[in-house]
Amino acid sequence: MAMDKETRKKLLEKGLVRYKQERDYFKFLSDMLALMPDEEMQLSKEVTDITTERYETIIRCAEEDKPFIAGYFNAAPEVYTAMGLPWYLIMQTPFLAASAPYLMEDVDAAEAMGLGTDWCTATRLSLYYVEAGLSPPPTCMIGLLHPCDAATMLHQAVVRNEKWRGIPMFCTDPPYFEDQRGIDYFANELKKMVTFLEEHTGAKLDLDRLREVIKESNKQYELWAEYSQLRRAVPCPQGWGMGGPQCFAVAQIFQVGQPRGTAWFRRLVDITEKKVKEGRGVIPNERIRYFWFDLLPFGWCFELMPWLEEEWGAVMAMEMFGFTPYTPVDTRDEDTIFKGLAKRNLYDAPMVRQARGIADYFASDIARVVKDYKIDCVIWPGHMGHKDGSASTGIMREICNELKVPYLHIGLDLFDRRYTTPEECKDKLSKFFSAMGLG
Amino acid sequence: MIREFNVDGVIAERLVMCDNWTGEQFMTGEDLKEAGIPYMRLDRDYVNVGAGQLRTRVQAFLEMLGR
């Protein structure tokens, strides 16, 4: 049953309170970055600016009763751009507000609500925000049936929520295997998603506009690949603070297929190319190059990463979200477009690529990155929610043994620093580096 | 089933680390809360450990039901 206007209005008012706090937080970050003249800081500022603007857009849509949706970076966001549909991620708050002062209180509140503490904290928090009315209810939403069980259950639970059950939801059905049949099947799922969005938002998809958006996104991915190649340089031109997280945010969330995003990538490549030519690394004395193979380092990791650089001369040369080989989408006709999008979103998108189906990518990505980026050690942080990855830790260790590169499985919660404290992580890392003769 | 079998309370068992049943437990719990039916979430391991703790928890639940 559709939600009545009065209920929706009340839900929106409450749902926007936290959303506005987050917007203000990013605005504050932008203002701080504006004081730093360094060109890399200015690139980061551009990302916080576009993040703030996305928040503004969603707030405006909610207040003016215009359509906006909840979607995912791995559910063809190119389509949302082409249809002119503002969107946000249901899982946005746990990630973007990972450093926010209220995060620990929210984790405890989610636990008090009865959500198992072994459930991925990102998922747990996302459900808590919906249950507590702290997420703005969208016009309709795209849910996920992959990459993990927790994501699937999250969307089932959202549909069960008394207030949200009136919000139409569509979940694309992901095939398990990676073959042409799987691509064809998922392309059809994406077409069904378009029909759903047209029906519930009133927006229409124009194929020429979609082609234009995809051509632009192809340029972004090409520049992203060029940038990633520059990170192969020794010393590495950038560390944990620059690169993957921003590239991912720009190409897959905030500037999908938009010229401003492409311009941002050009600046990133130019700045990095200059540093590589000058032989300038992110730190003066690079001693260890590590591959961080898990979720992006957010929240409390902001204190772990600088410590790795300062204490051990350890530089994050590559990470899971930065290394995702993108295949350009063939824009010849509708068929090639949707099949290309299917492949990009199902087999190329970070985390979904590794965690959704067969475990081969855990091994092949490590092998590729270790060789291409001159990696000295592989760190699997082992976020507690990533059971798929932790189940593949034996495979990861085996491939690292074959490559003769040390491998460390930490076991932590990227959102809750109490799970494995920063001090415990530092201790594990120090012992690992010492035992392996690194640094 | 609760009505047909005159059930006094529901125990939802879950293997720790199981995401599917975490979600199910939560949703069932919310539904039963709305229906006013006593409900207990019981986490257990795959192997036979912690029988004492499980017994204590179930006992407490049954006492709460007045049994």
Coordinates of C-alpha atoms in Angstrom, one line a residue:
Chain A
M1 CA 0.0 0.0 0.0
A2 CA 1.4 3.4 -1.0
M3 CA 2.4 5.8 1.8
D4 CA 0.0 8.6 2.4
K5 CA 1.2 12.2 2.0
E6 CA 1.1 13.2 5.7
T7 CA 3.0 10.1 6.8
R8 CA 5.6 10.7 4.1
K9 CA 6.0 14.3 5.1
K10 CA 6.6 13.4 8.8
L11 CA 9.0 10.7 7.8
L12 CA 10.9 13.0 5.6
E13 CA 11.2 15.7 8.2
K14 CA 12.8 13.3 10.7
G15 CA 14.8 11.5 8.0
L16 CA 16.4 14.8 6.9
V17 CA 17.7 15.7 10.4
R18 CA 20.6 13.3 10.3
Y19 CA 21.0 13.9 6.5
K20 CA 21.4 17.6 7.1
Q21 CA 24.0 17.0 9.8
E22 CA 26.0 14.9 7.3
R23 CA 25.7 17.7 4.7
D24 CA 27.0 20.2 7.3
Y25 CA 29.8 17.8 8.1
F26 CA 30.9 17.7 4.5
K27 CA 30.5 21.4 4.1
F28 CA 32.8 21.9 7.1
L29 CA 35.3 19.5 5.5
S30 CA 35.2 21.5 2.3
D31 CA 35.7 24.8 4.2
M32 CA 38.7 23.3 5.9
L33 CA 40.2 22.0 2.6
A34 CA 39.7 25.4 1.1
L35 CA 42.3 26.7 3.4
M36 CA 44.9 24.3 2.0
P37 CA 46.4 25.5 -1.2
D38 CA 48.0 22.1 -2.1
E39 CA 46.6 20.9 -5.5
E40 CA 45.9 17.4 -4.1
M41 CA 43.9 19.0 -1.3
Q42 CA 42.0 21.0 -3.8
L43 CA 41.1 17.8 -5.6
S44 CA 39.8 16.3 -2.4
K45 CA 37.9 19.6 -1.8
E46 CA 36.2 19.1 -5.2
V47 CA 35.0 15.6 -4.0
T48 CA 33.7 17.0 -0.7
D49 CA 32.0 19.8 -2.7
I50 CA 30.2 17.4 -5.0
T51 CA 29.3 15.2 -2.0
T52 CA 27.8 18.3 -0.3
E53 CA 25.9 19.2 -3.5
R54 CA 24.4 15.7 -3.7
Y55 CA 23.2 16.1 -0.2
E56 CA 21.6 19.4 -1.1
T57 CA 19.9 17.9 -4.1
I58 CA 18.3 15.1 -2.1
I59 CA 17.2 17.5 0.6
R60 CA 15.7 19.9 -2.0
C61 CA 13.9 17.0 -3.7
A62 CA 12.5 15.8 -0.4
E63 CA 11.4 19.2 0.7
E64 CA 9.8 20.1 -2.7
D65 CA 8.2 16.6 -3.1
K66 CA 10.2 15.8 -6.2
P67 CA 11.2 12.2 -7.0
F68 CA 14.5 10.9 -5.7
I69 CA 15.6 7.3 -5.3
A70 CA 17.8 5.1 -3.3
G71 CA 20.1 3.1 -5.5
Y72 CA 23.5 1.5 -5.7
F73 CA 26.8 2.0 -7.4
N74 CA 26.5 -1.5 -8.7
A75 CA 23.0 -1.2 -10.0
A76 CA 23.7 0.8 -13.2
P77 CA 23.9 4.4 -11.8
E78 CA 24.5 5.5 -15.4
V79 CA 20.7 4.9 -15.8
Y80 CA 19.9 7.2 -12.9
T81 CA 22.0 10.0 -14.4
A82 CA 20.4 9.5 -17.9
M83 CA 16.9 9.7 -16.4
G84 CA 17.8 12.8 -14.3
L85 CA 17.0 11.0 -11.1
P86 CA 18.9 12.1 -7.9
W87 CA 19.8 9.2 -5.8
Y88 CA 21.5 8.2 -2.6
L89 CA 22.8 5.0 -1.1
I90 CA 20.9 3.5 1.8
M91 CA 24.4 2.4 3.1
Q92 CA 25.7 5.9 2.7
T93 CA 25.6 7.0 6.3
P94 CA 27.8 4.3 7.8
F95 CA 30.5 5.0 5.2
L96 CA 30.4 8.8 4.9
A97 CA 29.8 9.5 8.5
A98 CA 32.2 6.9 9.7
S99 CA 34.1 9.6 11.5
A100 CA 31.0 11.2 12.9
P101 CA 30.8 11.6 16.8
Y102 CA 27.5 9.8 16.9
L103 CA 28.6 6.6 15.2
M104 CA 29.4 4.6 18.3
E105 CA 26.0 5.5 19.8
D106 CA 24.4 4.4 16.6
V107 CA 26.2 1.0 16.7
D108 CA 25.0 0.5 20.3
A109 CA 21.5 1.5 19.4
A110 CA 21.5 -1.0 16.5
E111 CA 22.6 -3.7 18.9
A112 CA 19.9 -2.8 21.4
M113 CA 17.4 -3.1 18.6
G114 CA 18.3 -6.8 18.5
L115 CA 20.6 -7.0 15.5
G116 CA 23.3 -9.6 15.9
T117 CA 26.7 -8.1 16.6
D118 CA 28.3 -10.5 14.0
W119 CA 26.2 -8.9 11.3
C120 CA 28.2 -6.5 9.1
T121 CA 28.1 -3.2 10.9
A122 CA 27.5 -1.2 7.7
T123 CA 24.4 -3.3 7.1
R124 CA 23.3 -3.2 10.7
L125 CA 23.7 0.6 10.8
S126 CA 21.8 1.0 7.6
L127 CA 18.9 -1.0 8.9
Y128 CA 19.0 0.9 12.2
Y129 CA 18.8 4.3 10.3
V130 CA 15.7 3.1 8.5
E131 CA 14.1 1.6 11.6
A132 CA 14.9 4.7 13.6
G133 CA 13.5 7.0 10.9
L134 CA 16.9 8.5 10.3
S135 CA 17.0 7.9 6.5
P136 CA 15.0 10.0 4.1
P137 CA 12.3 7.8 2.5
P138 CA 12.9 7.8 -1.3
T139 CA 10.2 7.8 -3.9
C140 CA 11.2 4.3 -4.8
M141 CA 14.3 2.2 -4.2
I142 CA 16.6 -0.2 -5.9
G143 CA 17.6 -3.0 -3.5
L144 CA 20.3 -5.6 -3.7
L145 CA 20.3 -9.4 -3.7
H146 CA 24.1 -9.5 -3.8
P147 CA 27.0 -9.4 -3.0
C148 CA 26.4 -10.8 0.5
D149 CA 23.7 -12.4 2.5
A150 CA 23.6 -9.4 4.8
A151 CA 22.8 -7.0 1.9
T152 CA 19.9 -9.3 0.8
M153 CA 18.5 -9.4 4.4
L154 CA 18.9 -5.7 4.8
H155 CA 16.5 -5.0 1.9
Q156 CA 14.0 -7.7 3.1
A157 CA 14.0 -6.0 6.5
V158 CA 13.6 -2.6 5.0
V159 CA 10.5 -3.8 3.1
R160 CA 9.1 -5.2 6.3
N161 CA 9.4 -1.8 8.1
E162 CA 5.9 -0.5 8.8
K163 CA 6.7 3.0 7.4
W164 CA 8.9 1.9 4.4
R165 CA 6.7 -1.0 3.2
G166 CA 4.8 1.5 1.1
I167 CA 7.9 2.4 -0.9
P168 CA 8.2 0.4 -4.1
M169 CA 11.4 -1.6 -4.3
F170 CA 13.0 -3.4 -7.2
C171 CA 15.9 -5.8 -6.8
T172 CA 17.9 -7.0 -9.8
D173 CA 18.5 -10.7 -9.7
P174 CA 22.2 -11.5 -10.0
P175 CA 23.3 -14.7 -11.8
Y176 CA 25.9 -16.7 -10.0
F177 CA 28.2 -17.6 -12.9
E178 CA 30.3 -15.3 -15.1
D179 CA 29.5 -16.2 -18.7
Q180 CA 27.6 -14.8 -21.6
R181 CA 24.3 -16.3 -20.4
G182 CA 24.8 -14.4 -17.1
I183 CA 25.5 -11.1 -18.8
D184 CA 22.4 -11.5 -21.0
Y185 CA 20.3 -12.4 -18.0
F186 CA 21.5 -9.4 -16.0
A187 CA 21.1 -7.0 -18.9
N188 CA 17.5 -8.0 -19.0
E189 CA 17.2 -7.4 -15.2
L190 CA 18.6 -3.9 -15.8
K191 CA 15.9 -3.3 -18.4
K192 CA 13.3 -4.4 -15.9
M193 CA 14.8 -1.9 -13.5
V194 CA 14.3 0.9 -16.0
T195 CA 10.7 0.0 -16.5
F196 CA 10.3 0.0 -12.7
L197 CA 11.9 3.4 -12.4
E198 CA 9.8 4.9 -15.2
E199 CA 6.6 3.6 -13.6
H200 CA 7.3 4.9 -10.1
T201 CA 9.1 8.2 -10.8
G202 CA 7.5 9.4 -14.0
A203 CA 10.9 10.0 -15.5
K204 CA 11.7 8.4 -18.9
L205 CA 14.9 6.9 -20.2
D206 CA 16.0 8.3 -23.5
L207 CA 18.5 6.0 -25.2
D208 CA 20.5 8.8 -26.8
R209 CA 20.9 10.5 -23.4
L210 CA 22.0 7.1 -21.9
R211 CA 24.5 6.7 -24.7
E212 CA 25.9 10.2 -24.0
V213 CA 26.2 9.4 -20.3
I214 CA 27.9 6.1 -20.9
K215 CA 30.4 7.7 -23.3
E216 CA 31.3 10.2 -20.6
S217 CA 31.6 7.4 -18.0
N218 CA 33.8 5.4 -20.4
K219 CA 36.2 8.5 -20.4
Q220 CA 36.2 8.5 -16.6
Y221 CA 37.1 4.9 -16.4
E222 CA 39.8 5.3 -19.0
L223 CA 41.3 8.1 -17.0
W224 CA 40.9 6.1 -13.8
A225 CA 42.9 3.2 -15.4
E226 CA 45.6 5.7 -16.5
Y227 CA 45.7 7.0 -12.9
S228 CA 46.0 3.5 -11.5
Q229 CA 48.9 2.8 -13.8
L230 CA 50.7 5.8 -12.4
R231 CA 50.5 4.3 -9.0
R232 CA 52.8 1.6 -10.1
A233 CA 55.7 4.0 -9.9
V234 CA 58.2 3.6 -7.1
P235 CA 58.0 5.6 -4.9
C236 CA 54.2 5.6 -5.1
P237 CA 53.0 9.1 -5.9
Q238 CA 50.0 8.9 -3.6
G239 CA 49.1 6.9 -0.5
W240 CA 45.8 6.0 1.3
G241 CA 44.4 9.5 1.3
M242 CA 44.3 10.1 -2.4
G243 CA 43.1 7.9 -5.2
G244 CA 40.8 4.9 -4.9
P245 CA 38.2 6.3 -2.5
Q246 CA 37.8 9.5 -4.5
C247 CA 37.9 7.8 -7.9
F248 CA 35.2 5.4 -6.7
A249 CA 33.1 8.2 -5.3
V250 CA 33.4 10.3 -8.5
A251 CA 33.0 7.6 -11.2
Q252 CA 30.4 5.4 -9.4
I253 CA 28.4 7.6 -7.1
F254 CA 28.5 11.4 -7.3
Q255 CA 29.5 12.2 -10.9
V256 CA 28.5 9.1 -12.9
G257 CA 28.8 10.0 -16.6
Q258 CA 29.1 13.7 -15.9
P259 CA 31.6 16.0 -17.5
R260 CA 32.6 17.6 -14.2
G261 CA 33.7 14.2 -13.0
T262 CA 35.7 13.6 -16.1
A263 CA 37.4 17.0 -15.6
W264 CA 38.2 15.9 -12.0
F265 CA 39.9 12.7 -13.3
R266 CA 41.9 14.7 -15.8
R267 CA 43.3 17.0 -13.1
L268 CA 44.1 13.9 -11.0
V269 CA 46.0 12.3 -13.8
D270 CA 47.9 15.5 -14.6
I271 CA 48.9 16.1 -11.0
T272 CA 50.0 12.5 -10.5
E273 CA 51.9 12.3 -13.7
K274 CA 53.8 15.4 -12.7
K275 CA 54.7 13.8 -9.4
V276 CA 55.8 10.6 -11.1
K277 CA 58.0 12.5 -13.5
E278 CA 59.7 14.3 -10.6
G279 CA 60.1 11.0 -8.7
R280 CA 58.1 12.4 -5.7
G281 CA 56.5 9.9 -3.5
V282 CA 53.7 10.4 -1.0
I283 CA 56.3 10.0 1.9
P284 CA 60.0 10.8 1.7
N285 CA 61.2 7.2 2.5
E286 CA 59.0 4.5 1.1
R287 CA 60.0 1.2 2.6
I288 CA 56.9 -1.0 2.3
R289 CA 54.3 -1.1 -0.5
Y290 CA 51.1 -2.9 0.7
F291 CA 47.9 -3.9 -1.0
W292 CA 44.8 -3.3 1.2
F293 CA 42.4 -5.8 -0.1
D294 CA 39.0 -5.0 1.5
L295 CA 36.6 -2.2 2.1
L296 CA 37.9 1.3 1.8
P297 CA 39.8 2.5 4.9
F298 CA 37.2 4.7 6.6
G299 CA 36.5 6.1 10.0
W300 CA 39.0 5.1 12.7
C301 CA 41.3 3.8 10.0
F302 CA 42.1 7.5 9.3
E303 CA 44.4 7.2 12.3
L304 CA 45.8 3.8 11.3
M305 CA 46.9 4.7 7.8
P306 CA 49.1 7.8 8.7
W307 CA 50.6 5.7 11.4
L308 CA 51.6 3.0 8.8
E309 CA 53.3 5.7 6.7
E310 CA 55.1 7.5 9.6
E311 CA 56.1 4.5 11.7
W312 CA 56.9 1.9 9.0
G313 CA 57.2 3.9 5.8
A314 CA 54.4 1.7 4.6
V315 CA 52.4 3.0 1.6
M316 CA 49.1 1.8 0.4
A317 CA 50.0 1.3 -3.3
M318 CA 46.7 -0.2 -4.2
E319 CA 43.4 -1.2 -2.6
M320 CA 40.2 -3.1 -3.5
F321 CA 38.1 -0.1 -4.6
G322 CA 40.9 1.5 -6.5
F323 CA 41.8 -1.6 -8.5
T324 CA 38.8 -2.7 -10.5
P325 CA 39.4 -3.3 -14.1
Y326 CA 36.7 -1.5 -16.1
T327 CA 35.7 -2.6 -19.5
P328 CA 34.4 0.3 -21.7
V329 CA 30.7 -0.1 -22.5
D330 CA 30.0 -0.5 -26.2
T331 CA 27.4 2.2 -27.1
R332 CA 26.4 1.0 -30.5
D333 CA 22.8 0.0 -29.7
E334 CA 20.5 -0.7 -26.8
D335 CA 21.6 -4.4 -26.7
T336 CA 25.3 -3.6 -26.4
I337 CA 24.7 -0.8 -23.9
F338 CA 22.7 -3.0 -21.5
K339 CA 25.1 -5.9 -21.8
G340 CA 28.0 -3.6 -21.2
L341 CA 26.3 -2.2 -18.2
A342 CA 25.5 -5.7 -16.9
K343 CA 29.2 -6.6 -17.2
R344 CA 30.4 -3.4 -15.5
N345 CA 28.0 -3.6 -12.6
L346 CA 28.2 -7.3 -12.0
Y347 CA 31.7 -8.4 -12.8
D348 CA 33.8 -5.1 -12.6
A349 CA 32.3 -3.1 -9.7
P350 CA 34.4 -3.4 -6.5
M351 CA 33.4 -5.8 -3.8
V352 CA 30.6 -7.2 -5.9
R353 CA 33.3 -8.5 -8.3
Q354 CA 35.1 -10.4 -5.5
A355 CA 32.3 -11.3 -3.1
R356 CA 29.2 -12.1 -5.3
G357 CA 30.0 -15.4 -7.0
I358 CA 33.0 -17.7 -7.5
A359 CA 36.1 -16.9 -5.4
D360 CA 38.6 -16.7 -8.3
Y361 CA 38.8 -13.0 -8.2
F362 CA 40.3 -13.1 -4.7
A363 CA 43.2 -15.0 -6.1
S364 CA 43.5 -13.4 -9.6
D365 CA 43.3 -9.8 -8.3
I366 CA 46.0 -10.4 -5.7
A367 CA 48.2 -12.0 -8.4
R368 CA 47.7 -9.1 -10.8
V369 CA 48.2 -6.3 -8.2
V370 CA 51.2 -7.8 -6.5
K371 CA 53.0 -8.1 -9.9
D372 CA 51.9 -4.8 -11.4
Y373 CA 52.2 -2.6 -8.3
K374 CA 55.4 -4.1 -6.9
I375 CA 53.7 -5.1 -3.7
D376 CA 55.7 -6.2 -0.6
C377 CA 52.8 -7.5 1.4
V378 CA 49.1 -8.1 1.1
I379 CA 46.8 -7.0 4.0
W380 CA 43.4 -8.5 4.2
P381 CA 41.9 -6.4 7.0
G382 CA 39.0 -8.9 7.2
H383 CA 36.1 -6.6 8.0
M384 CA 33.9 -8.7 10.3
G385 CA 31.0 -8.5 7.9
H386 CA 33.0 -9.9 5.0
K387 CA 32.4 -13.6 5.6
D388 CA 32.8 -14.4 1.9
G389 CA 36.3 -12.9 2.0
S390 CA 37.2 -14.4 5.3
A391 CA 36.1 -17.8 3.9
S392 CA 38.5 -17.2 1.1
T393 CA 41.4 -16.3 3.3
G394 CA 43.0 -19.7 2.6
I395 CA 42.9 -19.1 -1.1
M396 CA 44.4 -15.6 -0.6
R397 CA 47.2 -17.0 1.6
E398 CA 48.0 -19.8 -0.9
I399 CA 48.3 -17.3 -3.8
C400 CA 50.5 -15.1 -1.7
N401 CA 52.7 -18.1 -0.8
E402 CA 53.0 -18.9 -4.5
L403 CA 54.0 -15.3 -5.2
K404 CA 56.3 -15.3 -2.2
V405 CA 54.7 -12.2 -0.8
P406 CA 53.7 -12.1 2.9
Y407 CA 50.0 -12.0 3.8
L408 CA 48.3 -10.7 6.9
H409 CA 44.7 -11.3 8.0
I410 CA 43.8 -8.8 10.7
G411 CA 40.1 -9.3 11.5
L412 CA 38.5 -5.9 12.4
D413 CA 35.4 -3.9 12.2
L414 CA 35.9 -0.9 9.9
F415 CA 33.1 1.0 11.7
D416 CA 33.5 0.0 15.3
R417 CA 37.0 0.6 16.7
R418 CA 36.1 -1.5 19.8
Y419 CA 36.0 -4.8 17.8
T420 CA 39.8 -4.8 17.3
T421 CA 41.2 -1.6 18.7
P422 CA 43.6 0.5 16.7
E423 CA 46.3 -0.4 19.2
E424 CA 45.7 -4.1 18.6
C425 CA 45.8 -3.6 14.9
K426 CA 49.0 -1.6 15.1
D427 CA 50.5 -4.4 17.3
K428 CA 49.6 -7.0 14.8
L429 CA 51.0 -5.0 11.9
S430 CA 54.2 -4.3 13.7
K431 CA 54.8 -7.9 14.6
F432 CA 54.0 -8.9 11.0
F433 CA 56.4 -6.4 9.5
S434 CA 59.1 -7.4 11.9
A435 CA 58.6 -11.1 11.4
M436 CA 58.7 -10.8 7.7
G437 CA 61.7 -8.5 7.7
L438 CA 59.8 -5.6 6.1
G439 CA 60.4 -2.0 6.7
Chain B
M1 CA 0.9 -22.0 13.4
I2 CA 1.0 -20.0 16.6
R3 CA -2.8 -19.9 16.7
E4 CA -3.3 -23.5 15.5
F5 CA -0.9 -25.0 18.0
N6 CA -1.8 -22.7 20.9
V7 CA 1.8 -21.5 21.2
D8 CA 2.7 -19.5 24.3
G9 CA 6.0 -18.2 23.0
V10 CA 8.5 -18.5 20.2
I11 CA 12.2 -19.4 20.3
A12 CA 14.1 -18.4 17.2
E13 CA 17.4 -20.2 17.0
R14 CA 20.3 -18.9 15.0
L15 CA 23.8 -20.2 14.2
V16 CA 26.2 -17.4 15.1
M17 CA 27.6 -15.6 12.1
C18 CA 24.6 -16.5 9.9
D19 CA 23.5 -13.3 8.2
N20 CA 20.3 -14.8 6.8
W21 CA 19.0 -15.8 10.2
T22 CA 20.1 -12.6 11.8
G23 CA 17.7 -10.8 9.5
E24 CA 15.0 -13.4 9.9
Q25 CA 15.3 -13.2 13.7
F26 CA 15.0 -9.5 13.6
M27 CA 11.9 -9.4 11.3
T28 CA 10.2 -12.2 13.2
G29 CA 10.9 -10.5 16.5
E30 CA 9.4 -7.3 15.2
D31 CA 6.3 -9.1 13.9
L32 CA 5.8 -11.0 17.2
K33 CA 6.3 -7.8 19.2
E34 CA 3.5 -6.2 17.3
A35 CA 1.3 -9.3 17.9
G36 CA 2.2 -9.4 21.6
I37 CA 3.7 -12.9 21.5
P38 CA 6.7 -13.7 23.8
Y39 CA 9.8 -14.2 21.7
M40 CA 13.3 -15.2 22.4
R41 CA 16.4 -15.0 20.2
L42 CA 18.7 -17.9 20.8
D43 CA 22.2 -17.9 19.3
R44 CA 24.1 -21.2 19.2
D45 CA 27.3 -22.5 17.7
Y46 CA 27.5 -25.2 15.0
V47 CA 29.2 -27.6 17.3
N48 CA 27.8 -28.9 20.6
V49 CA 29.2 -26.3 23.0
G50 CA 27.6 -24.0 25.6
A51 CA 24.7 -26.3 26.5
G52 CA 24.7 -24.9 30.0
Q53 CA 24.3 -21.3 28.9
L54 CA 21.6 -22.3 26.4
R55 CA 19.7 -24.2 29.1
T56 CA 19.8 -21.2 31.4
R57 CA 18.5 -18.9 28.8
V58 CA 15.6 -21.2 27.8
Q59 CA 14.8 -21.8 31.4
A60 CA 14.6 -18.0 32.0
F61 CA 12.3 -17.6 29.0
L62 CA 10.0 -20.4 30.2
E63 CA 9.9 -18.8 33.7
M64 CA 8.9 -15.6 32.1
L65 CA 6.1 -17.5 30.4
G66 CA 5.1 -18.8 33.8
R67 CA 6.0 -22.4 33.0

